[in-house]
mmCIF file of C-alpha atoms and ligand atoms in Angstrom:
data_model
loop_
_atom_site.group_PDB
_atom_site.id
_atom_site.type_symbol
_atom_site.label_atom_id
_atom_site.label_comp_id
_atom_site.label_asym_id
_atom_site.label_seq_id
_atom_site.Cartn_x
_atom_site.Cartn_y
_atom_site.Cartn_z
ATOM 1 C CA UNK E 1 -12.886 22.145 5.760
ATOM 2 C CA UNK E 2 -11.405 23.365 2.475
ATOM 3 C CA UNK E 3 -8.753 21.032 1.052
ATOM 4 C CA UNK E 4 -5.825 22.690 -0.662
ATOM 5 C CA UNK E 5 -3.440 20.953 -3.134
ATOM 6 C CA UNK E 6 0.014 22.557 -3.370
ATOM 7 C CA UNK E 7 2.928 21.550 -5.580
ATOM 8 C CA UNK E 8 5.729 20.403 -3.277
ATOM 9 C CA UNK E 9 8.188 23.310 -2.841
ATOM 10 C CA UNK E 10 10.376 24.483 0.064
ATOM 11 C CA UNK E 11 7.499 26.722 1.110
ATOM 12 C CA UNK E 12 4.666 24.182 0.923
ATOM 13 C CA UNK E 13 6.829 21.553 2.650
ATOM 14 C CA UNK E 14 7.337 24.067 5.472
ATOM 15 C CA UNK E 15 3.570 24.575 5.637
ATOM 16 C CA UNK E 16 2.920 20.821 5.759
ATOM 17 C CA UNK E 17 5.430 20.460 8.611
ATOM 18 C CA UNK E 18 3.715 23.285 10.542
ATOM 19 C CA UNK E 19 0.323 21.574 10.195
ATOM 20 C CA UNK E 20 1.815 18.306 11.460
ATOM 21 C CA UNK E 21 3.520 20.041 14.406
ATOM 22 C CA UNK E 22 0.138 21.586 15.279
ATOM 23 C CA UNK E 23 -1.510 18.145 15.405
ATOM 24 C CA UNK E 24 -3.063 18.188 11.920
ATOM 25 C CA UNK E 25 -3.129 15.735 8.996
ATOM 26 C CA UNK E 26 -1.551 16.223 5.545
ATOM 27 C CA UNK E 27 -1.692 14.169 2.321
ATOM 28 C CA UNK E 28 1.929 13.343 1.401
ATOM 29 C CA UNK E 29 3.714 11.683 -1.527
ATOM 30 C CA UNK E 30 5.931 8.642 -0.955
ATOM 31 C CA UNK E 31 7.653 6.414 -3.511
ATOM 32 C CA UNK E 32 5.014 3.693 -2.954
ATOM 33 C CA UNK E 33 1.625 5.441 -2.662
ATOM 34 C CA UNK E 34 0.397 8.713 -1.103
ATOM 35 C CA UNK E 35 -0.023 8.683 2.672
ATOM 36 C CA UNK E 36 -2.090 10.614 5.230
ATOM 37 C CA UNK E 37 0.493 11.830 7.716
ATOM 38 C CA UNK E 38 0.325 13.019 11.330
ATOM 39 C CA UNK E 39 2.657 13.109 14.370
ATOM 40 C CA UNK E 40 3.014 9.454 15.412
ATOM 41 C CA UNK E 41 3.508 10.442 19.084
ATOM 42 C CA UNK E 42 0.285 12.478 19.230
ATOM 43 C CA UNK E 43 -2.791 10.273 19.820
ATOM 44 C CA UNK E 44 -5.301 12.950 18.989
ATOM 45 C CA UNK E 45 -3.527 13.779 15.703
ATOM 46 C CA UNK E 46 -3.517 10.064 14.801
ATOM 47 C CA UNK E 47 -7.212 9.907 15.722
ATOM 48 C CA UNK E 48 -7.858 12.465 12.956
ATOM 49 C CA UNK E 49 -6.308 10.092 10.399
ATOM 50 C CA UNK E 50 -8.734 7.342 11.437
ATOM 51 C CA UNK E 51 -11.621 9.774 11.049
ATOM 52 C CA UNK E 52 -10.510 11.076 7.637
ATOM 53 C CA UNK E 53 -10.131 7.541 6.237
ATOM 54 C CA UNK E 54 -13.048 5.884 8.006
ATOM 55 C CA UNK E 55 -10.468 3.333 9.139
ATOM 56 C CA UNK E 56 -11.310 0.493 11.581
ATOM 57 C CA UNK E 57 -9.829 1.419 14.963
ATOM 58 C CA UNK E 58 -7.804 -1.763 15.422
ATOM 59 C CA UNK E 59 -5.844 -1.240 12.197
ATOM 60 C CA UNK E 60 -2.386 0.110 13.135
ATOM 61 C CA UNK E 61 -0.351 2.750 11.294
ATOM 62 C CA UNK E 62 3.082 2.536 9.720
ATOM 63 C CA UNK E 63 5.457 5.005 11.401
ATOM 64 C CA UNK E 64 7.771 6.805 8.935
ATOM 65 C CA UNK E 65 11.271 7.980 9.872
ATOM 66 C CA UNK E 66 13.965 9.888 7.986
ATOM 67 C CA UNK E 67 17.010 8.470 9.821
ATOM 68 C CA UNK E 68 18.063 5.327 11.690
ATOM 69 C CA UNK E 69 18.413 7.315 14.939
ATOM 70 C CA UNK E 70 14.688 7.958 14.891
ATOM 71 C CA UNK E 71 13.972 4.218 15.095
ATOM 72 C CA UNK E 72 15.389 3.727 18.637
ATOM 73 C CA UNK E 73 12.730 5.714 20.544
ATOM 74 C CA UNK E 74 9.997 3.737 18.736
ATOM 75 C CA UNK E 75 11.121 0.216 19.609
ATOM 76 C CA UNK E 76 11.744 -1.861 22.704
ATOM 77 C CA UNK E 77 14.387 -3.738 20.777
ATOM 78 C CA UNK E 78 15.991 -2.979 17.400
ATOM 79 C CA UNK E 79 16.852 -6.540 16.314
ATOM 80 C CA UNK E 80 20.152 -7.147 14.453
ATOM 81 C CA UNK E 81 18.204 -8.556 11.512
ATOM 82 C CA UNK E 82 16.162 -5.371 11.285
ATOM 83 C CA UNK E 83 19.365 -3.332 11.202
ATOM 84 C CA UNK E 84 20.672 -5.470 8.361
ATOM 85 C CA UNK E 85 17.447 -5.073 6.397
ATOM 86 C CA UNK E 86 17.492 -1.333 7.028
ATOM 87 C CA UNK E 87 21.067 -1.052 5.854
ATOM 88 C CA UNK E 88 20.292 -2.836 2.609
ATOM 89 C CA UNK E 89 16.792 -1.658 1.696
ATOM 90 C CA UNK E 90 16.196 1.694 3.447
ATOM 91 C CA UNK E 91 15.295 4.229 2.365
ATOM 92 C CA UNK E 92 12.748 2.289 0.302
ATOM 93 C CA UNK E 93 9.501 0.311 0.097
ATOM 94 C CA UNK E 94 10.047 -1.927 3.132
ATOM 95 C CA UNK E 95 8.215 -1.815 6.479
ATOM 96 C CA UNK E 96 9.649 -3.714 9.450
ATOM 97 C CA UNK E 97 7.502 -4.709 12.442
ATOM 98 C CA UNK E 98 9.327 -4.745 15.792
ATOM 99 C CA UNK E 99 8.413 -4.808 19.503
ATOM 100 C CA UNK E 100 7.237 -1.294 20.359
ATOM 101 C CA UNK E 101 8.410 1.097 23.075
ATOM 102 C CA UNK E 102 6.053 2.736 25.566
ATOM 103 C CA UNK E 103 6.497 6.022 23.743
ATOM 104 C CA UNK E 104 4.363 4.881 20.805
ATOM 105 C CA UNK E 105 0.712 5.522 21.713
ATOM 106 C CA UNK E 106 -1.767 2.635 21.596
ATOM 107 C CA UNK E 107 -3.791 4.650 19.063
ATOM 108 C CA UNK E 108 -0.861 4.524 16.601
ATOM 109 C CA UNK E 109 -0.165 0.812 17.029
ATOM 110 C CA UNK E 110 -3.801 -0.303 17.113
ATOM 111 C CA UNK E 111 -3.303 -1.540 20.691
ATOM 112 C CA UNK E 112 -0.672 -4.064 19.594
ATOM 113 C CA UNK E 113 2.662 -4.443 21.395
ATOM 114 C CA UNK E 114 4.508 -4.035 18.085
ATOM 115 C CA UNK E 115 5.156 -1.090 15.793
ATOM 116 C CA UNK E 116 5.608 -0.972 11.999
ATOM 117 C CA UNK E 117 8.486 1.285 10.879
ATOM 118 C CA UNK E 118 9.526 2.445 7.418
ATOM 119 C CA UNK E 119 12.090 4.888 6.037
ATOM 120 C CA UNK E 120 10.657 6.177 2.742
ATOM 121 C CA UNK E 121 12.913 7.326 -0.096
ATOM 122 C CA UNK E 122 10.684 10.057 -1.526
ATOM 123 C CA UNK E 123 12.557 13.353 -1.003
ATOM 124 C CA UNK E 124 9.373 15.308 -0.193
ATOM 125 C CA UNK E 125 8.255 12.869 2.499
ATOM 126 C CA UNK E 126 11.758 12.820 3.979
ATOM 127 C CA UNK E 127 11.885 16.598 4.176
ATOM 128 C CA UNK E 128 8.464 16.784 5.809
ATOM 129 C CA UNK E 129 9.579 14.283 8.478
ATOM 130 C CA UNK E 130 12.797 16.252 9.121
ATOM 131 C CA UNK E 131 11.025 19.606 9.343
ATOM 132 C CA UNK E 132 8.204 18.267 11.530
ATOM 133 C CA UNK E 133 10.793 16.937 13.982
ATOM 134 C CA UNK E 134 8.730 13.817 14.710
ATOM 135 C CA UNK E 135 8.136 10.405 13.171
ATOM 136 C CA UNK E 136 5.064 10.470 10.941
ATOM 137 C CA UNK E 137 2.259 7.912 11.188
ATOM 138 C CA UNK E 138 0.819 7.449 7.711
ATOM 139 C CA UNK E 139 -1.552 4.937 6.191
ATOM 140 C CA UNK E 140 -2.333 5.101 2.471
ATOM 141 C CA UNK E 141 -4.342 8.246 1.658
ATOM 142 C CA UNK E 142 -7.495 6.532 0.356
ATOM 143 C CA UNK E 143 -10.872 6.093 1.999
ATOM 144 C CA UNK E 144 -10.785 2.771 3.832
ATOM 145 C CA UNK E 145 -11.450 -0.041 1.316
ATOM 146 C CA UNK E 146 -10.593 1.917 -1.862
ATOM 147 C CA UNK E 147 -7.457 1.514 -3.989
ATOM 148 C CA UNK E 148 -4.452 3.448 -2.615
ATOM 149 C CA UNK E 149 -3.826 6.761 -4.429
ATOM 150 C CA UNK E 150 -0.721 7.135 -6.607
ATOM 151 C CA UNK E 151 -1.160 10.817 -7.420
ATOM 152 C CA UNK E 152 -2.396 13.965 -5.678
ATOM 153 C CA UNK E 153 -5.635 14.117 -7.657
ATOM 154 C CA UNK E 154 -6.727 10.689 -6.432
ATOM 155 C CA UNK E 155 -5.969 11.778 -2.862
ATOM 156 C CA UNK E 156 -8.193 14.806 -3.453
ATOM 157 C CA UNK E 157 -10.999 12.623 -4.887
ATOM 158 C CA UNK E 158 -11.123 10.649 -1.612
ATOM 159 C CA UNK E 159 -10.105 13.330 0.916
ATOM 160 C CA UNK E 160 -11.771 16.545 -0.319
ATOM 161 C CA UNK E 161 -13.199 18.293 2.755
ATOM 162 C CA UNK E 162 -11.539 15.835 5.167
ATOM 163 C CA UNK E 163 -7.980 17.216 5.407
ATOM 164 C CA UNK E 164 -6.421 20.678 5.147
ATOM 165 C CA UNK E 165 -3.562 20.126 2.704
ATOM 166 C CA UNK E 166 -2.260 17.723 0.058
ATOM 167 C CA UNK E 167 1.331 18.075 -1.160
ATOM 168 C CA UNK E 168 1.635 17.197 -4.830
ATOM 169 C CA UNK E 169 4.914 15.348 -5.417
ATOM 170 C CA UNK E 170 3.956 13.798 -8.765
ATOM 171 C CA UNK E 171 3.231 10.158 -9.636
ATOM 172 C CA UNK E 172 4.456 7.474 -7.232
ATOM 173 C CA UNK E 173 7.372 5.430 -8.501
ATOM 174 C CA UNK E 174 6.399 1.950 -7.187
ATOM 175 C CA UNK E 175 2.603 2.265 -7.282
ATOM 176 C CA UNK E 176 1.823 -0.378 -4.605
ATOM 177 C CA UNK E 177 2.303 -0.123 -0.832
ATOM 178 C CA UNK E 178 5.502 -1.236 0.886
ATOM 179 C CA UNK E 179 6.464 -4.797 1.694
ATOM 180 C CA UNK E 180 5.585 -5.562 5.348
ATOM 181 C CA UNK E 181 7.703 -8.091 7.274
ATOM 182 C CA UNK E 182 7.468 -8.849 10.964
ATOM 183 C CA UNK E 183 10.536 -9.619 13.066
ATOM 184 C CA UNK E 184 8.444 -9.718 16.229
ATOM 185 C CA UNK E 185 7.649 -13.406 15.665
ATOM 186 C CA UNK E 186 9.976 -16.361 16.134
ATOM 187 C CA UNK E 187 10.689 -16.577 12.400
ATOM 188 C CA UNK E 188 10.535 -13.587 10.032
ATOM 189 C CA UNK E 189 7.143 -13.558 8.371
ATOM 190 C CA UNK E 190 6.066 -11.687 5.247
ATOM 191 C CA UNK E 191 2.676 -10.099 5.911
ATOM 192 C CA UNK E 192 2.285 -7.978 2.785
ATOM 193 C CA UNK E 193 4.305 -8.291 -0.445
ATOM 194 C CA UNK E 194 5.520 -5.105 -2.126
ATOM 195 C CA UNK E 195 8.413 -3.545 -4.000
ATOM 196 C CA UNK E 196 11.042 -5.461 -1.985
ATOM 197 C CA UNK E 197 10.582 -9.100 -3.044
ATOM 198 C CA UNK E 198 10.670 -12.294 -0.905
ATOM 199 C CA UNK E 199 13.952 -13.195 -2.641
ATOM 200 C CA UNK E 200 15.501 -9.864 -1.620
ATOM 201 C CA UNK E 201 14.391 -10.418 1.990
ATOM 202 C CA UNK E 202 15.823 -13.938 1.999
ATOM 203 C CA UNK E 203 19.192 -12.610 0.841
ATOM 204 C CA UNK E 204 19.453 -10.959 4.255
ATOM 205 C CA UNK E 205 17.316 -13.166 6.520
ATOM 206 C CA UNK E 206 17.623 -16.662 5.100
ATOM 207 C CA UNK E 207 14.327 -18.498 4.782
ATOM 208 C CA UNK E 208 11.196 -16.487 5.623
ATOM 209 C CA UNK E 209 7.611 -17.546 6.132
ATOM 210 C CA UNK E 210 5.059 -16.170 3.704
ATOM 211 C CA UNK E 211 1.835 -15.622 5.628
ATOM 212 C CA UNK E 212 -1.045 -17.685 4.236
ATOM 213 C CA UNK E 213 -3.149 -14.556 3.853
ATOM 214 C CA UNK E 214 -0.796 -13.249 1.118
ATOM 215 C CA UNK E 215 -2.257 -15.608 -1.472
ATOM 216 C CA UNK E 216 -5.491 -16.866 0.019
ATOM 217 C CA UNK E 217 -8.561 -15.666 1.810
ATOM 218 C CA UNK E 218 -8.395 -15.543 5.582
ATOM 219 C CA UNK E 219 -10.750 -18.162 7.048
ATOM 220 C CA UNK E 220 -13.807 -16.853 8.838
ATOM 221 C CA UNK E 221 -12.822 -16.071 12.512
ATOM 222 C CA UNK E 222 -9.105 -16.788 11.927
ATOM 223 C CA UNK E 223 -6.757 -14.346 13.657
ATOM 224 C CA UNK E 224 -4.986 -12.037 11.209
ATOM 225 C CA UNK E 225 -1.219 -11.583 11.687
ATOM 226 C CA UNK E 226 -1.798 -8.103 10.345
ATOM 227 C CA UNK E 227 -5.132 -6.423 11.123
ATOM 228 C CA UNK E 228 -5.222 -4.921 7.606
ATOM 229 C CA UNK E 229 -5.606 -8.407 6.121
ATOM 230 C CA UNK E 230 -9.091 -8.784 7.548
ATOM 231 C CA UNK E 231 -10.659 -5.946 5.696
ATOM 232 C CA UNK E 232 -11.937 -5.644 2.168
ATOM 233 C CA UNK E 233 -9.303 -3.797 0.204
ATOM 234 C CA UNK E 234 -8.398 -2.067 -3.005
ATOM 235 C CA UNK E 235 -11.910 -2.508 -4.353
ATOM 236 C CA UNK E 236 -13.159 -0.295 -7.156
ATOM 237 C CA UNK E 237 -16.949 0.074 -7.451
ATOM 238 C CA UNK E 238 -17.026 -2.253 -10.460
ATOM 239 C CA UNK E 239 -16.972 -6.017 -9.776
ATOM 240 C CA UNK E 240 -13.621 -7.573 -10.689
ATOM 241 C CA UNK E 241 -13.032 -11.227 -11.625
ATOM 242 C CA UNK E 242 -9.555 -12.618 -12.331
ATOM 243 C CA UNK E 243 -9.129 -14.847 -15.373
ATOM 244 C CA UNK E 244 -6.144 -17.173 -15.196
ATOM 245 C CA UNK E 245 -5.475 -18.192 -18.795
ATOM 246 C CA UNK E 246 -3.124 -17.671 -21.714
ATOM 247 C CA UNK E 247 -3.563 -14.682 -24.016
ATOM 248 C CA UNK E 248 -5.859 -16.408 -26.508
ATOM 249 C CA UNK E 249 -8.142 -18.105 -23.973
ATOM 250 C CA UNK E 250 -8.400 -14.851 -22.018
ATOM 251 C CA UNK E 251 -9.448 -12.893 -25.128
ATOM 252 C CA UNK E 252 -11.976 -15.593 -26.075
ATOM 253 C CA UNK E 253 -13.479 -15.612 -22.589
ATOM 254 C CA UNK E 254 -13.903 -11.844 -22.561
ATOM 255 C CA UNK E 255 -15.517 -11.727 -26.003
ATOM 256 C CA UNK E 256 -17.986 -14.464 -25.084
ATOM 257 C CA UNK E 257 -18.924 -12.667 -21.834
ATOM 258 C CA UNK E 258 -18.920 -9.119 -23.217
ATOM 259 C CA UNK E 259 -22.290 -7.874 -21.944
ATOM 260 C CA UNK E 260 -21.669 -4.821 -19.665
ATOM 261 C CA UNK E 261 -18.077 -5.983 -19.335
ATOM 262 C CA UNK E 262 -14.677 -4.303 -19.388
ATOM 263 C CA UNK E 263 -11.195 -5.785 -19.674
ATOM 264 C CA UNK E 264 -8.307 -5.149 -17.289
ATOM 265 C CA UNK E 265 -5.424 -6.529 -19.280
ATOM 266 C CA UNK E 266 -1.800 -6.074 -20.286
ATOM 267 C CA UNK E 267 -0.697 -3.600 -22.964
ATOM 268 C CA UNK E 268 0.198 -6.512 -25.221
ATOM 269 C CA UNK E 269 -3.346 -7.991 -24.861
ATOM 270 C CA UNK E 270 -5.200 -4.799 -25.652
ATOM 271 C CA UNK E 271 -5.529 -5.046 -29.440
ATOM 272 C CA UNK E 272 -7.530 -8.294 -29.125
ATOM 273 C CA UNK E 273 -10.254 -6.864 -26.909
ATOM 274 C CA UNK E 274 -13.897 -6.467 -27.900
ATOM 275 C CA UNK E 275 -14.961 -4.475 -24.773
ATOM 276 C CA UNK E 276 -13.850 -1.208 -23.085
ATOM 277 C CA UNK E 277 -10.271 -1.837 -22.044
ATOM 278 C CA UNK E 278 -7.946 -0.546 -19.318
ATOM 279 C CA UNK E 279 -4.344 -1.766 -19.337
ATOM 280 C CA UNK E 280 -1.954 -2.353 -16.444
ATOM 281 C CA UNK E 281 1.608 -2.706 -17.646
ATOM 282 C CA UNK E 282 3.275 -5.276 -19.887
ATOM 283 C CA UNK E 283 2.648 -9.010 -19.406
ATOM 284 C CA UNK E 284 6.368 -9.736 -18.842
ATOM 285 C CA UNK E 285 7.119 -6.784 -16.534
ATOM 286 C CA UNK E 286 5.745 -6.959 -12.965
ATOM 287 C CA UNK E 287 7.098 -3.532 -11.984
ATOM 288 C CA UNK E 288 5.171 -1.859 -14.804
ATOM 289 C CA UNK E 289 2.038 -3.702 -13.593
ATOM 290 C CA UNK E 290 2.623 -2.550 -10.009
ATOM 291 C CA UNK E 291 2.961 1.021 -11.123
ATOM 292 C CA UNK E 292 -0.328 0.958 -13.041
ATOM 293 C CA UNK E 293 -2.627 -1.376 -11.071
ATOM 294 C CA UNK E 294 -4.317 1.046 -8.655
ATOM 295 C CA UNK E 295 -4.780 3.747 -11.316
ATOM 296 C CA UNK E 296 -6.230 1.138 -13.626
ATOM 297 C CA UNK E 297 -8.713 0.017 -10.942
ATOM 298 C CA UNK E 298 -9.893 3.623 -10.572
ATOM 299 C CA UNK E 299 -10.125 4.052 -14.371
ATOM 300 C CA UNK E 300 -12.297 0.925 -14.629
ATOM 301 C CA UNK E 301 -15.005 2.735 -12.689
ATOM 302 C CA UNK E 302 -15.134 5.324 -15.474
ATOM 303 C CA UNK E 303 -15.853 2.768 -18.233
ATOM 304 C CA UNK E 304 -19.481 2.433 -17.116
ATOM 305 C CA UNK E 305 -19.148 -1.362 -17.262
ATOM 306 C CA UNK E 306 -20.517 -3.574 -14.468
ATOM 307 C CA UNK E 307 -17.904 -6.287 -14.460
ATOM 308 C CA UNK E 308 -14.205 -6.282 -15.274
ATOM 309 C CA UNK E 309 -12.308 -9.377 -16.333
ATOM 310 C CA UNK E 310 -8.698 -9.028 -15.179
ATOM 311 C CA UNK E 311 -5.949 -10.995 -16.892
ATOM 312 C CA UNK E 312 -4.071 -12.783 -14.109
ATOM 313 C CA UNK E 313 -0.475 -11.597 -13.556
ATOM 314 C CA UNK E 314 2.572 -13.706 -12.671
ATOM 315 C CA UNK E 315 3.077 -14.028 -8.906
ATOM 316 C CA UNK E 316 6.895 -14.097 -9.075
ATOM 317 C CA UNK E 317 9.103 -11.340 -7.624
ATOM 318 C CA UNK E 318 7.250 -8.009 -7.519
ATOM 319 C CA UNK E 319 4.413 -9.901 -9.240
ATOM 320 C CA UNK E 320 3.488 -11.400 -5.847
ATOM 321 C CA UNK E 321 2.480 -7.901 -4.710
ATOM 322 C CA UNK E 322 0.501 -7.272 -7.901
ATOM 323 C CA UNK E 323 -1.300 -10.610 -7.559
ATOM 324 C CA UNK E 324 -1.972 -10.017 -3.840
ATOM 325 C CA UNK E 325 -3.655 -6.623 -4.447
ATOM 326 C CA UNK E 326 -5.604 -7.805 -7.498
ATOM 327 C CA UNK E 327 -6.894 -10.856 -5.569
ATOM 328 C CA UNK E 328 -8.261 -8.578 -2.859
ATOM 329 C CA UNK E 329 -9.850 -6.181 -5.305
ATOM 330 C CA UNK E 330 -11.547 -9.186 -6.901
ATOM 331 C CA UNK E 331 -12.750 -10.502 -3.528
ATOM 332 C CA UNK E 332 -10.602 -13.612 -4.294
ATOM 333 C CA UNK E 333 -12.698 -14.573 -7.343
ATOM 334 C CA UNK E 334 -10.465 -16.382 -9.823
ATOM 335 C CA UNK E 335 -11.603 -18.349 -12.889
ATOM 336 C CA UNK E 336 -8.943 -20.733 -14.175
ATOM 337 C CA UNK E 337 -9.295 -21.797 -17.825
HETATM 338 O O1 LIG W 401 3.808 2.021 1.316
HETATM 339 C C1 LIG W 401 3.192 2.061 2.383
HETATM 340 O O2 LIG W 401 3.402 1.257 3.292
HETATM 341 C C2 LIG W 401 2.172 3.191 2.553
HETATM 342 C C3 LIG W 401 2.902 4.520 2.492
HETATM 343 C C4 LIG W 401 2.009 5.681 2.799
HETATM 344 O O3 LIG W 401 4.013 4.483 3.337
HETATM 345 N N1 LIG W 401 1.439 3.019 3.762
HETATM 346 C C5 LIG W 401 0.504 2.027 3.929
HETATM 347 O O4 LIG W 401 -0.136 2.035 5.145
HETATM 348 O O5 LIG W 401 0.254 1.223 3.071
HETATM 349 P P1 LIG W 401 -1.489 1.238 5.432
HETATM 350 O O6 LIG W 401 -1.902 1.674 6.765
HETATM 351 O O7 LIG W 401 -2.450 1.472 4.326
HETATM 352 O O8 LIG W 401 -1.058 -0.256 5.517
HETATM 353 C C6 LIG W 401 -0.315 -0.709 6.633
HETATM 354 C C7 LIG W 401 -0.514 -2.184 6.827
HETATM 355 C C8 LIG W 401 -1.900 -2.499 7.333
HETATM 356 O O9 LIG W 401 -2.357 -3.668 6.680
HETATM 357 C C9 LIG W 401 -1.685 -2.743 8.815
HETATM 358 O O10 LIG W 401 -2.635 -3.638 9.343
HETATM 359 C C10 LIG W 401 -0.280 -3.313 8.840
HETATM 360 O O11 LIG W 401 0.411 -2.632 7.815
HETATM 361 N N2 LIG W 401 0.384 -3.051 10.134
HETATM 362 C C11 LIG W 401 0.764 -1.858 10.649
HETATM 363 N N3 LIG W 401 1.305 -2.022 11.872
HETATM 364 C C12 LIG W 401 1.288 -3.343 12.142
HETATM 365 C C13 LIG W 401 1.684 -4.147 13.254
HETATM 366 N N4 LIG W 401 2.224 -3.618 14.328
HETATM 367 N N5 LIG W 401 1.494 -5.480 13.166
HETATM 368 C C14 LIG W 401 0.938 -6.048 12.058
HETATM 369 N N6 LIG W 401 0.538 -5.341 10.978
HETATM 370 C C15 LIG W 401 0.695 -4.020 11.020
HETATM 371 MG MG1 LIG W 402 -3.955 1.149 2.997
#
């Protein structure tokens, strides 16, 4: 299959919607990361997403809508708390898990009795949903296990020959995937941190539970609240180790372990480095780190180094999402100095 990349225009958006109506898969921009979209109600279309990504079959999809009305057919119950969250943070980088209706195929929800729903803010994605006339199931547009793509070229690198069309809508604004919260449990539980912070969720919900898997490795054989937590994630080919230390100690550590090494550090660390260096944002600005992290992980593979020492970010606010993704890309290896 030849994979075409088209700049997002009225015409190419129309084409993308036609492919989705016909049961195909398209690479689509959202404000978080690029997604691989198909009709969420069509099991065989969703099956093609699993094939293109090499995704484990029990890992459910997020279903994307362009209006609140589209949520009702997807859920058994639309809880009041979900409506409040939607009112405050949709469209935007927040996914809400709710009890699912019978209309959502088991293929889409990974055989669970819940469904994950998100209303994205990216105008291209919203138009594609409207024109397709169906909710769109879309995981991130990377090969399973790789960092999520934040531009059309990275989608092409992973998906060339696997899908028909990629719509190029420019760089993603947030750079990390949406926050995932479940309201299908007794107490609201944060499963994946993202652009909407725990504090923002608590403004609406009161106290929430932060799933243990957000900041630590899931124990062998433990049941994951979210199937995606089980799998190796966001890993570049290079080995990544996180160094938790101040600026000076970090720089010292890297220079005394410089053989075949690269540094993944903040812009304000970069001048002190003695090895090939890739930066991810400013040390005091978690949003700038979020926006750069996945690109930086891909760029590390181009340095030719074997190991990358990553300067540990703050885990406050949006930083929790940055820390969560970096931990997974490092296979949870952290050296504290
Ligand atoms: O920002 C995003 O959320 C992007 C863009 C494309 O919208 N999508 C995305 O999808 O990150 P994906 O499939 O890469 O990640 C979805 C995560 C997975 O970890 C999955 O296991 C979890 O959400 N998930 C989906 N449905 C779930 C459910 N019903 N219960 C628990 N976890 C669920
Ligand atoms: Mg993903």
